[in-house]
XYZ file of C-alpha atoms in Angstrom:
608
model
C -5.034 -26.531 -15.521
C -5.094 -22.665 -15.679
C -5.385 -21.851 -11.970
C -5.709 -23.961 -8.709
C -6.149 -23.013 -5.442
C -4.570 -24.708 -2.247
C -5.353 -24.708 1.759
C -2.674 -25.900 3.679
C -4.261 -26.270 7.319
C -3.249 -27.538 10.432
C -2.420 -27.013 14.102
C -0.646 -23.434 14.857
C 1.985 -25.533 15.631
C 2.068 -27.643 12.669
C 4.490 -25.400 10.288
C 1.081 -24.503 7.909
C 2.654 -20.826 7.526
C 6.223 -22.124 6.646
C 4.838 -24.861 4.220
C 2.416 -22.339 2.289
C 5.276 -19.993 1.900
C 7.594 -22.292 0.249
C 5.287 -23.532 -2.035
C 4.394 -20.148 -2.889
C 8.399 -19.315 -3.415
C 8.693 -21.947 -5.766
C 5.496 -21.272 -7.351
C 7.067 -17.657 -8.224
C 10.144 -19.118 -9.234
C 8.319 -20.967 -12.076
C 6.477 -18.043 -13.283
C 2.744 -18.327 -12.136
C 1.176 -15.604 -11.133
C 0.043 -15.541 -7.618
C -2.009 -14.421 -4.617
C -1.936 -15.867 -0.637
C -3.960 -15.728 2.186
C -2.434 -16.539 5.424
C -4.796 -16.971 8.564
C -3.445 -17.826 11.791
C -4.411 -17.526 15.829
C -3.513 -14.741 17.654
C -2.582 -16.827 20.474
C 1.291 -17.789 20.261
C 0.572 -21.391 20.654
C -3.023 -21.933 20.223
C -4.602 -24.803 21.913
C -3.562 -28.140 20.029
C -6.339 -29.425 18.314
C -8.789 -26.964 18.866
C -11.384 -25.351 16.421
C -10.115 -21.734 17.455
C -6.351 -22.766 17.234
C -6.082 -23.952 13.456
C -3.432 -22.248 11.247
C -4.290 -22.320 7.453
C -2.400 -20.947 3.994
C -3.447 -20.236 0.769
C -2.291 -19.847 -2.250
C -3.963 -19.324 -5.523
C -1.539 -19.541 -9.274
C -2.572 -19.047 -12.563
C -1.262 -18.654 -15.820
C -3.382 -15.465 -16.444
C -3.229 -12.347 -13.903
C -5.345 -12.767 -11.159
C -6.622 -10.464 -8.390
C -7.455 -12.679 -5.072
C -6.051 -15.309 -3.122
C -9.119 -17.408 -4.439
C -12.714 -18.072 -2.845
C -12.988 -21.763 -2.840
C -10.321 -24.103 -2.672
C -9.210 -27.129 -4.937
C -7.598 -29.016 -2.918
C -7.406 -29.039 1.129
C -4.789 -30.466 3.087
C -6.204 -31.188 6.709
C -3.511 -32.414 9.177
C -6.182 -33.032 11.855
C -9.979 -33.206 12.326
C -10.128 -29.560 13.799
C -8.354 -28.391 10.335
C -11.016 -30.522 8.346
C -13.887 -29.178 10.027
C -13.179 -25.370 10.184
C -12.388 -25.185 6.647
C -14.790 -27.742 4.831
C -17.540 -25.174 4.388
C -15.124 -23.133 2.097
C -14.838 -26.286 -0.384
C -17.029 -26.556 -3.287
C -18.133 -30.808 -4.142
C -15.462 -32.291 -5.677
C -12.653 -30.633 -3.818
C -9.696 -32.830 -3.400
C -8.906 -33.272 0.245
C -5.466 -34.502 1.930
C -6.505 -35.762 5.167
C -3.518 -36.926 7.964
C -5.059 -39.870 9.086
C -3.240 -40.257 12.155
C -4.514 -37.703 13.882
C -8.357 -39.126 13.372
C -7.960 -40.275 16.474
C -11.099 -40.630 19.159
C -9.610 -37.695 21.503
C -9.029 -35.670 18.382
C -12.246 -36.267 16.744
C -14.328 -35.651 20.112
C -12.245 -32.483 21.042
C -14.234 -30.462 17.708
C -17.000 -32.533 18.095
C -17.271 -35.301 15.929
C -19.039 -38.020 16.992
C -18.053 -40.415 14.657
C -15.154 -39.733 11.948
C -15.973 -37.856 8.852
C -13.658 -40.440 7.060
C -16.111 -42.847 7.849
C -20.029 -42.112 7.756
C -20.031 -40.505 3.970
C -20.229 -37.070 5.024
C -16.920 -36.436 2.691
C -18.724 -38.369 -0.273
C -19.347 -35.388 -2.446
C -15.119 -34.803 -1.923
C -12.177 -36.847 -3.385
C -10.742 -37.699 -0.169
C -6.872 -39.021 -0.069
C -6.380 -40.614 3.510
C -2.737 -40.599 3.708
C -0.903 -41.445 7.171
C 1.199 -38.351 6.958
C 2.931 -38.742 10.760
C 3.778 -42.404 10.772
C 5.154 -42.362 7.039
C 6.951 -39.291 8.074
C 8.487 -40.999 10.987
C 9.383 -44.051 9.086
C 11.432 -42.030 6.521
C 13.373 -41.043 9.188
C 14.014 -43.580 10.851
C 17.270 -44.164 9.965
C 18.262 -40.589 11.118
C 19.607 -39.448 13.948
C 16.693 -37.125 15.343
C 13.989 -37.863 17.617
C 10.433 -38.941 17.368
C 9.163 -35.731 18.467
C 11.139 -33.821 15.580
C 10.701 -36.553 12.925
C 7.416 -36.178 13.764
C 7.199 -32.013 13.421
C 8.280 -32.828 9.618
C 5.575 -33.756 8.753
C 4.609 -30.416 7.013
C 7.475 -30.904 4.771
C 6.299 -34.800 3.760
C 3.273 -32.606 2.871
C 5.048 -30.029 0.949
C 6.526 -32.716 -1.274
C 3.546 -34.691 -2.050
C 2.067 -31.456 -3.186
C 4.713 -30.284 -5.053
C 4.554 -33.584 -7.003
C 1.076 -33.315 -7.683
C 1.304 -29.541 -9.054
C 4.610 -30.004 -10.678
C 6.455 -27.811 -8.986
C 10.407 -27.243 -8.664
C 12.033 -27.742 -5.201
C 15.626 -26.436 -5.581
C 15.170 -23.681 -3.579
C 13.182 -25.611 -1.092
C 15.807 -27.729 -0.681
C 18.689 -24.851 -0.266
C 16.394 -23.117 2.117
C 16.410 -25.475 4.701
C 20.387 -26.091 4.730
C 20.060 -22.260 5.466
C 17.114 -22.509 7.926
C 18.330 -25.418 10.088
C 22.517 -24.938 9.580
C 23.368 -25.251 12.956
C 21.561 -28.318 13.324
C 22.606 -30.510 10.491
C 20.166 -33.549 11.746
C 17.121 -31.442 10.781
C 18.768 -30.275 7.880
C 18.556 -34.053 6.793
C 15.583 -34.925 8.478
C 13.295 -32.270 6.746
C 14.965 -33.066 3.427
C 14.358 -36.877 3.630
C 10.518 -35.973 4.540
C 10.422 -33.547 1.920
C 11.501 -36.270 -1.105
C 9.689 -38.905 1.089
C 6.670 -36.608 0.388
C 7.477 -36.190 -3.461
C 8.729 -40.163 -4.014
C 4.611 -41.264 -2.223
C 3.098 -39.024 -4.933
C 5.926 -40.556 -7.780
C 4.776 -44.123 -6.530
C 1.325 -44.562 -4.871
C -1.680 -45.387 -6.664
C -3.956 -42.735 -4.571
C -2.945 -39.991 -6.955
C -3.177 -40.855 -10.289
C -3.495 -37.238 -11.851
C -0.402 -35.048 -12.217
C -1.293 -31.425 -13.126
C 0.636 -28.514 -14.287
C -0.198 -24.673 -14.763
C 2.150 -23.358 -16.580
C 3.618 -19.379 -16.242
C 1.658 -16.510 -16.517
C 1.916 -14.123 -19.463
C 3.655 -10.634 -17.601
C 5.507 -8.324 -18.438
C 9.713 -8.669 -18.941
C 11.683 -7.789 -16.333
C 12.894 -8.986 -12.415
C 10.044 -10.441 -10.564
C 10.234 -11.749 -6.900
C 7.596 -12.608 -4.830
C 6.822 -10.086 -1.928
C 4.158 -9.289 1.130
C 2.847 -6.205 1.542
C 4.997 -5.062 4.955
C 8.204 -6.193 3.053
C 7.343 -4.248 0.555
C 6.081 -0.746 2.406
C 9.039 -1.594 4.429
C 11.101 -1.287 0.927
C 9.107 1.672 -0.016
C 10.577 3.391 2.896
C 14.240 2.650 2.119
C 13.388 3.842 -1.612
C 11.877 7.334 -0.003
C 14.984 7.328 2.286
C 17.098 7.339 -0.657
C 14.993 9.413 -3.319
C 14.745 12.054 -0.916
C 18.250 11.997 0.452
C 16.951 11.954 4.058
C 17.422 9.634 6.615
C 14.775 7.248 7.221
C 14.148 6.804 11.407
C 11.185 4.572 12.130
C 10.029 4.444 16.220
C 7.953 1.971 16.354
C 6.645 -0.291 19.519
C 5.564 -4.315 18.251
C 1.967 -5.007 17.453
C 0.372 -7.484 15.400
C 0.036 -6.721 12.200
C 2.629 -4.227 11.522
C 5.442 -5.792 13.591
C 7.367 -7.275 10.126
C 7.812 -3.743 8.901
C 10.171 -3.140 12.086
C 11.575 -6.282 11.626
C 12.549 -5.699 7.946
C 13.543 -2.135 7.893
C 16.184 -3.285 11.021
C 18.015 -4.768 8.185
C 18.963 -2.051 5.737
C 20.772 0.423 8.297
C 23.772 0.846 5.079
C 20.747 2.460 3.457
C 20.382 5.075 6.161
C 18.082 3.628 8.314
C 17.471 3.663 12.092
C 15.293 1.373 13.669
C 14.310 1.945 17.195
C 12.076 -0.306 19.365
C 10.253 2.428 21.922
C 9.092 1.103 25.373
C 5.633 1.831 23.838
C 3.287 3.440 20.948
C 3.292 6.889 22.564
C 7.232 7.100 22.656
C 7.773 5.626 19.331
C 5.824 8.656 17.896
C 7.383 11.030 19.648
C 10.831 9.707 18.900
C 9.835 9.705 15.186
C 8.024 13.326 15.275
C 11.696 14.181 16.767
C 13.758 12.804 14.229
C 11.344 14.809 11.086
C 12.019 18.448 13.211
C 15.786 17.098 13.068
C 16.060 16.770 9.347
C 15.176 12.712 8.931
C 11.897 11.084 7.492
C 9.947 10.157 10.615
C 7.794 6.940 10.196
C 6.192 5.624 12.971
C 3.815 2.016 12.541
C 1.238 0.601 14.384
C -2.061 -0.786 14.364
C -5.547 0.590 15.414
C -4.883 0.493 19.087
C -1.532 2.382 18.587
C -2.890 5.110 16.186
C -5.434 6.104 19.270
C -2.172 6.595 21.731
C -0.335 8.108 19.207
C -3.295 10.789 18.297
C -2.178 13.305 21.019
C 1.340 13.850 19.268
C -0.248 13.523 15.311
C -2.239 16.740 16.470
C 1.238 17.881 17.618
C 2.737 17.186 14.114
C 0.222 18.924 12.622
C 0.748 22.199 14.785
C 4.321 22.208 13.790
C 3.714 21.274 10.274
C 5.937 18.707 10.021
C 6.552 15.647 7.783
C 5.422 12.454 9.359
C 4.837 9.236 7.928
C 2.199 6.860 10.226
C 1.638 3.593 8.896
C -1.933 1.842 10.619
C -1.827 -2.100 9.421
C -5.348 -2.358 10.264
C -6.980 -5.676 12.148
C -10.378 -6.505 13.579
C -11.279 -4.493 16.273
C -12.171 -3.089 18.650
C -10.255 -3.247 21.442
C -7.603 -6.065 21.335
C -10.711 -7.793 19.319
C -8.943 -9.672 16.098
C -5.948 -9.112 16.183
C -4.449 -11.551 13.609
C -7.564 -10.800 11.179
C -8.544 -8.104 8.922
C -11.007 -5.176 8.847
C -10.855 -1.707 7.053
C -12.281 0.090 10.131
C -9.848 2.403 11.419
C -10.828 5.022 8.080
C -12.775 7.738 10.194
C -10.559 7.722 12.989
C -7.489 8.318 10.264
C -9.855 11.032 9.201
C -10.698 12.332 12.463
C -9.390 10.644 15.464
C -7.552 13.974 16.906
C -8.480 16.449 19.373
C -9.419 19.836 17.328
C -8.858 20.831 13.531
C -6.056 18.492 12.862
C -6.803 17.294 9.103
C -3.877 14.940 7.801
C -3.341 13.232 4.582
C -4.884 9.847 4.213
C -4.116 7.547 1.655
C -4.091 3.779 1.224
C -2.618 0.775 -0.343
C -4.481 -1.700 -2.740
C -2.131 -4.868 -2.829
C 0.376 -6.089 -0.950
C 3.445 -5.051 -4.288
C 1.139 -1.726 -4.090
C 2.364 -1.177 -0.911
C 5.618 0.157 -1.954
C 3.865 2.463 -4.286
C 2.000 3.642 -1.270
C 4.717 3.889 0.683
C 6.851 5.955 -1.555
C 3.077 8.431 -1.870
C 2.846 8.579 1.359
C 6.841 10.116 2.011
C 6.036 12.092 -1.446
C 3.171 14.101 0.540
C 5.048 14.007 3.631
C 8.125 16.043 2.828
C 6.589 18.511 -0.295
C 3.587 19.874 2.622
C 5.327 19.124 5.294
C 2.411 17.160 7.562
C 1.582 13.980 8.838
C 0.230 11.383 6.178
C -1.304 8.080 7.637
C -1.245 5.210 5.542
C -3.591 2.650 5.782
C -2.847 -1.001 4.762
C -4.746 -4.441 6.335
C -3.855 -7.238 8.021
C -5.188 -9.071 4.176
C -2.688 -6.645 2.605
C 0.574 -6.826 4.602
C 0.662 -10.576 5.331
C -0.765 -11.752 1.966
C 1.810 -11.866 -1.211
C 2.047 -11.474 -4.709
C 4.543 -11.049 -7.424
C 6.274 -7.680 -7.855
C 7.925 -6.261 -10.677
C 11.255 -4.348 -9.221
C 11.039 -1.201 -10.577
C 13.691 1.006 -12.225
C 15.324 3.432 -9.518
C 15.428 6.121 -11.741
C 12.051 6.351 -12.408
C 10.653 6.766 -8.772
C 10.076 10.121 -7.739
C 12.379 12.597 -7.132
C 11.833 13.554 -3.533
C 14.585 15.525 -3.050
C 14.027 18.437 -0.209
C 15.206 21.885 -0.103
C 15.782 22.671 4.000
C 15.717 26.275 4.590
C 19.270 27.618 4.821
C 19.085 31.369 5.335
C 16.787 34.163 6.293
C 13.788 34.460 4.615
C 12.270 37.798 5.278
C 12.881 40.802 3.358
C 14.686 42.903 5.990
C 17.414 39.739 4.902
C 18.432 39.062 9.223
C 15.119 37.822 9.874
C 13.734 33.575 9.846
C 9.758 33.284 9.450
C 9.212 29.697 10.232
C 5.501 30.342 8.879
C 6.525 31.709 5.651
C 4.529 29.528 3.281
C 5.133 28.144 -0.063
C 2.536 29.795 -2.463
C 1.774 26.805 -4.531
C 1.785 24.107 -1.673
C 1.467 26.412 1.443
C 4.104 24.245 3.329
C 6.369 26.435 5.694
C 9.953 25.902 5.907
C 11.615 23.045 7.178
C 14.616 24.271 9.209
C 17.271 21.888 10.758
C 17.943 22.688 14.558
C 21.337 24.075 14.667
C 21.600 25.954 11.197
C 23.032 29.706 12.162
C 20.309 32.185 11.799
C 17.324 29.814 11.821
C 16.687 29.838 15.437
C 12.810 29.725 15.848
C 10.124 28.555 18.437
C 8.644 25.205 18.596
C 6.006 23.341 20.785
C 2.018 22.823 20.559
C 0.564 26.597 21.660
C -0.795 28.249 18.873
C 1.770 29.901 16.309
C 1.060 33.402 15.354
C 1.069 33.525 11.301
C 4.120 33.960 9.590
C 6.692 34.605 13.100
C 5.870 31.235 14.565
C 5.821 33.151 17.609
C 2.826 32.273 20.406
C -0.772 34.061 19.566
C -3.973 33.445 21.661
C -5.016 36.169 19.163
C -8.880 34.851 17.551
C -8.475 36.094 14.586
C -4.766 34.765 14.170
C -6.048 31.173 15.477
C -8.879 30.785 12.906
C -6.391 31.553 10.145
C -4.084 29.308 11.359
C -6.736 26.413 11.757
C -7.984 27.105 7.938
C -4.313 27.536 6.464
C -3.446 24.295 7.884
C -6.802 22.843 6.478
C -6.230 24.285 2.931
C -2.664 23.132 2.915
C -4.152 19.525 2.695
C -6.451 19.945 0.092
C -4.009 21.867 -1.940
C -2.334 18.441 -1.817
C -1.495 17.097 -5.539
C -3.501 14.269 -6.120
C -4.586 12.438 -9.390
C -7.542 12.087 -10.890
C -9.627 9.452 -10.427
C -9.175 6.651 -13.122
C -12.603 4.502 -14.086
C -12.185 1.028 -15.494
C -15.408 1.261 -17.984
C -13.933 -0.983 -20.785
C -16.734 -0.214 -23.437
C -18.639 3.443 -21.325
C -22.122 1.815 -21.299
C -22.273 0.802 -17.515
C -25.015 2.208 -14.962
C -23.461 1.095 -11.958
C -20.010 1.805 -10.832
C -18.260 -0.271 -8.154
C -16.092 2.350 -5.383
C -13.416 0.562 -3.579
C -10.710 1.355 -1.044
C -7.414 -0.454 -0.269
C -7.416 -3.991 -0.055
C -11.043 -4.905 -1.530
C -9.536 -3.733 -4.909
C -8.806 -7.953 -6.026
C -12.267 -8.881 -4.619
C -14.377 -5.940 -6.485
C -11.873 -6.281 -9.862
C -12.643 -9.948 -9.699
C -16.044 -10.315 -9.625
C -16.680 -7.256 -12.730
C -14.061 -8.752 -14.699
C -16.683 -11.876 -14.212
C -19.699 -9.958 -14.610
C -18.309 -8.554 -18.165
C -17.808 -11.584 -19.112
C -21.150 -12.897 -18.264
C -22.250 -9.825 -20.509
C -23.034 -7.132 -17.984
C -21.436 -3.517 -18.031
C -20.175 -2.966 -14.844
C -17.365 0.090 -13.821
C -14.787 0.108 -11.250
C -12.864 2.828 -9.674
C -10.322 2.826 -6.733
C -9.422 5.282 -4.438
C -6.034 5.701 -2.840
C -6.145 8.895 -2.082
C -8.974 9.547 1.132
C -7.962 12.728 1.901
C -7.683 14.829 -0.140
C -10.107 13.137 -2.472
C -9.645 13.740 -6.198
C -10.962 16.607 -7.824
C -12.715 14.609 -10.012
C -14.883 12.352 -7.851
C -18.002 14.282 -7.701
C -18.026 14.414 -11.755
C -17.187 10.851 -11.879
C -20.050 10.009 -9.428
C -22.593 12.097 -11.075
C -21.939 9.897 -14.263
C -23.382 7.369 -13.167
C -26.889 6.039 -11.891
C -25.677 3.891 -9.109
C -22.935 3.393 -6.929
C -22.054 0.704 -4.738
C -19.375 1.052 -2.098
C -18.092 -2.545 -0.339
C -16.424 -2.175 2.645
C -14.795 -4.462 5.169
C -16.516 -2.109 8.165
C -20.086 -0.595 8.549
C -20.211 1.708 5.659
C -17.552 4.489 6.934
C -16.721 5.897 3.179
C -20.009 5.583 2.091
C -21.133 7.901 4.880
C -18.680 10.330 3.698
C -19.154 10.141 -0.030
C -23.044 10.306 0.822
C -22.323 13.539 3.026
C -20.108 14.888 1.021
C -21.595 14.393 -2.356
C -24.803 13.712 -1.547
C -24.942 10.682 -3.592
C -27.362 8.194 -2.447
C -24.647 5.311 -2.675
C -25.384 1.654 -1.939
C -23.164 0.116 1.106
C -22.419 -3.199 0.768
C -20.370 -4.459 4.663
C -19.097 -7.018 6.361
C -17.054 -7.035 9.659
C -15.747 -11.647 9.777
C -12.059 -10.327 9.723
C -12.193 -11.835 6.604
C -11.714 -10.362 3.172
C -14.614 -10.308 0.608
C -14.825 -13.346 -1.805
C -15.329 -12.243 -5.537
C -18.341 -14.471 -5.518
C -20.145 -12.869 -2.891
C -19.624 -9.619 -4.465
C -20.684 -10.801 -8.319
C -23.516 -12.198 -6.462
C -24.387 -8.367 -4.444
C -23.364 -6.510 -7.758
C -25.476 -8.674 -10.251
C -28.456 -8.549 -7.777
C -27.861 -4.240 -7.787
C -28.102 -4.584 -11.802
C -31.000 -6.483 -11.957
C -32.840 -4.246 -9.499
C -31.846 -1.182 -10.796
């Protein structure tokens, strides 16, 4: 086969997240190229059993690039009815489906409403349905061991992992050595979820329910070091790599919140790389701490989610007064309110935009994929320090939780973000510090380190009088101020716009922002090969926008603009361009499918 795509799904409970991964891992390992989807409660431990408390992960390979994490799986593995039923709409007829029979049971099946089994009144006949007693043949592996029912029972997952790596030919090496690592202090579930895990493989090896083995072999990619990575771990890498390319410290104040929580978690590790992690007692003090550590000399970073970027807004319009760097990373999720927590949505753009009290304009810019997240990262830190403001970042819950292979760069050719602090005087009378003095070309004012002799100079949110930093309620002096600070971010250094246009004869161009780029890429890579002309461009820079997008626009006779929220950049190209562009939203906390999109596009062609 040249791609597959596979649904692990289960109870929250069940180890679905843990499973997916590893198969992913060793999915890498071989060569494939991939893309994941995990999808999960928000509730810690979800009601067992229950429609709203299923846990699913997929994972799509190929042997070609591809963009998504798949529309329609190939193969489901249900470990109970409520896993069946929430995810059999996504399967087209024929799917293969891995059902745990021993949790049919009649409490099971009435708790998500099944009146009588699906296994048994031919509502799974357009499937190929593999009943397999997962629990009890689990439990029988191990029952030799020396662990209980209850945990020879939790392996279940890993019988599961086995049988599937079977099928797909997969390696297991790593597998294996992960879960001496995982479980070394307890050395009976270091055996136990080995035994399930070859229990799993030696079924497939031996039973006559799967007579197919398949095999996709590796992907054609480019040479060099490849590991598999999600998009926090890799912002959270991007960071270190700023920290280092700029020479700065790297001090991240950030308060837990679901989605963004990993990036804390994994930039905690690297303090030899000079960084310092600090869990605040909550979103407002984890700004402040990181706005604190910028006007000391470090890169502030400070990550959140939705809810966190509204507390933090007050002290964003703060950093912008000062005209200082600051790095805010917003993991978007459904909102609003608490709302989705643990799903996706790509509505928090106009409140990046906008969501401060008076002319506070900051950089905006956002990341595609979850290996373009280090990219991003490294962007965002590049803006940061050279205009000396507040960038927010944007990624998605799809983004920083899905996965994908990642070349590791060369060091040497990141940027060089190097930062010259101000060191002396800097008027012409050669005694005299003007914190306002700007750069000509990028109209960034000094950055000064507290302390250095001669530099002494007043900070805090009144309004600074131009140049002397010193406080104006002047009229004149305050619109200046407001404009300079405006015209500093749009003298921001951005690229062009590229356009995907393979042979220049399409009429409709496809605009995109962060993570729908595999969904819209997708579905006109299928459209071209149906025949139809179709162009793509991708922005990842939302403010400033490139120079170029109102020529790029005006090239062509329609543009469509899908977004995972009610249309906010296609309000803004509309008004700012006045291009009559064609929203295409949805708000499930889901990402786009290419289908649905080839569907929308081809429909916008045929119309046109």
């Amino acid at each position: 086969m040249d791609r597959v795509v596979i649904r692990f799904a289960g109870d929250s409970g069940d180890g679905m997240q843990l499973t997916g991964d590893r198969f992913t891992s060793e999915t890498a390992q071989l060569g494939n190229d991939i893309s994941t989807l995990p999808n999960f409660p928000a509730e810690i431990r979800a009601p067992a059993g229950t429609l709203p408390g299923v846990s699913s992960f997929q994972v799509h390979f190929a042997d070609y690039d591809i963009l998504t994490p798949g529309d329609a799986p190939n193969v489901l593995v249900a470990m109970n009815p409520a896993a069946l039923k929430a995810n059999l709409g996504d399967l087209r007829r024929g799917a293969d489906i891995i059902v745990n029979t021993d949790e049919f049971t009649r409490r099971n099946l009435v708790k998500v409403g099944y009146a009588v089994s699906p296994l048994d009144d031919g509502s799974l006949d357009g499937f190929v349905v593999h009943p397999v007693a997962l629990t009890s043949m689990t439990v029988g592996a191990l029952a030799e061991l020396s662990v209980s029912k209850k945990d020879a029972e939790r392996a279940k997952n890993m019988f599961a992992l086995g049988l599937l790596s079977w099928m797909y030919s997969r390696p297991y090496d790593s597998t294996l050595r992960f879960l001496e690592r995982k479980f070394a202090k307890r050395p009976d579930l270091v055996a136990a979820n080995i035994a399930a895990f070859r229990a799993g493989w030696n079924y497939g090896e031996t039973t006559d329910s799967f007579s197919v083995r398949y095999e996709v072999k590796p992907a054609k990619m480019l040479p060099g070091t490849y590991r598999n990575i999600t998009g926090n771990a890799a912002l959270s890498l991007g960071l270190v790599a700023a920290g280092v390319r700029s020479g700065l410290p790297v001090f991240l104040g950030a308060y837990p919140i679901t989605p963004a929580s990993d990036i804390l978690h994994e930039l905690s590790k690297h303090k030899k790389l000079g960084v310092v992690t600090m869990q605040a007692e909550d979103e407002i003090a984890a700004v402040g701490a990181a706005l604190g550590a910028s006007y000391g000399g470090a890169l502030g970073v400070t990550t959140t989610s939705g809810p966190g970027v509204a507390l933090k807004s007050e002290t964003i319009s703060l950093a912008v007064a000062l005209e200082l760097p600051l790095v805010i990373v917003d993991v978007q999720r459904a909102g609003p309110s608490t709302g989705l927590p643990t799903k996706t949505e790509q509505a928090d753009l106009n409140m990046a935009l906008h969501g401060r009290h008076g002319e506070a304009p900051v950089a905006v810019i956002a990341a595609k994929s979850p290996s373009d997240c280090f990219h991003a990262a490294l962007e965002a830190a590049r803006i940061a320090v050279t205009y000396r403001t507040p960038v927010i970042l944007l990624s998605d819950n799809y983004v920083a939780n899905g996965s994908e292979p990642w070349l590791l760069p060369d060091v040497q050719d990141l940027p060089d973000l190097r930062v010259d602090f101000a060191t002396a005087p800097n008027h012409d009378d050669g005694v005299t510090f003007l914190p306002y003095l700007r750069d000509p070309d990028t109209l960034a004012r000094p950055w000064a380190i507290p302390g250095t002799p001669g530099l002494e100079h007043r900070i805090g949110g009144l309004e600074k009088a131009d140049k002397t930093g010193d406080i104006s309620y002047d009229p004149a002096n305050h619109d200046y101020m407001v404009r300079t600070r405006a015209a500093r971010i749009q003298a921001i250094d951005v690229p062009d716009l590229d356009v995907d246009d393979p042979d220049g004869t399409a009429r409709t161009l496809v605009l995109g922002w962060g993570s729908t780029y595999g969904p819209i890429g997708a579905a006109c890579r299928t459209l071209r090969h149906h025949g139809q002309p179709i162009a793509q461009a991708h922005l990842r820079h939302l403010n400033p926008l490139p120079a170029n997008l109102g020529d790029v626009l005006a090239t062509y006779d329609r543009v469509v603009i899908p977004e995972m929220n009610l249309g906010q950049l296609a309000q803004i190209i509309r008004a700012r361009y006045l291009i009559d562009a064609i929203a295409y939203n949805q708000v499930r906390g889901l990402p786009f499918t290419a289908a649905e999109l080839e569907t929308m596009l081809e429909e916008v062609c045929k119309n046109a």
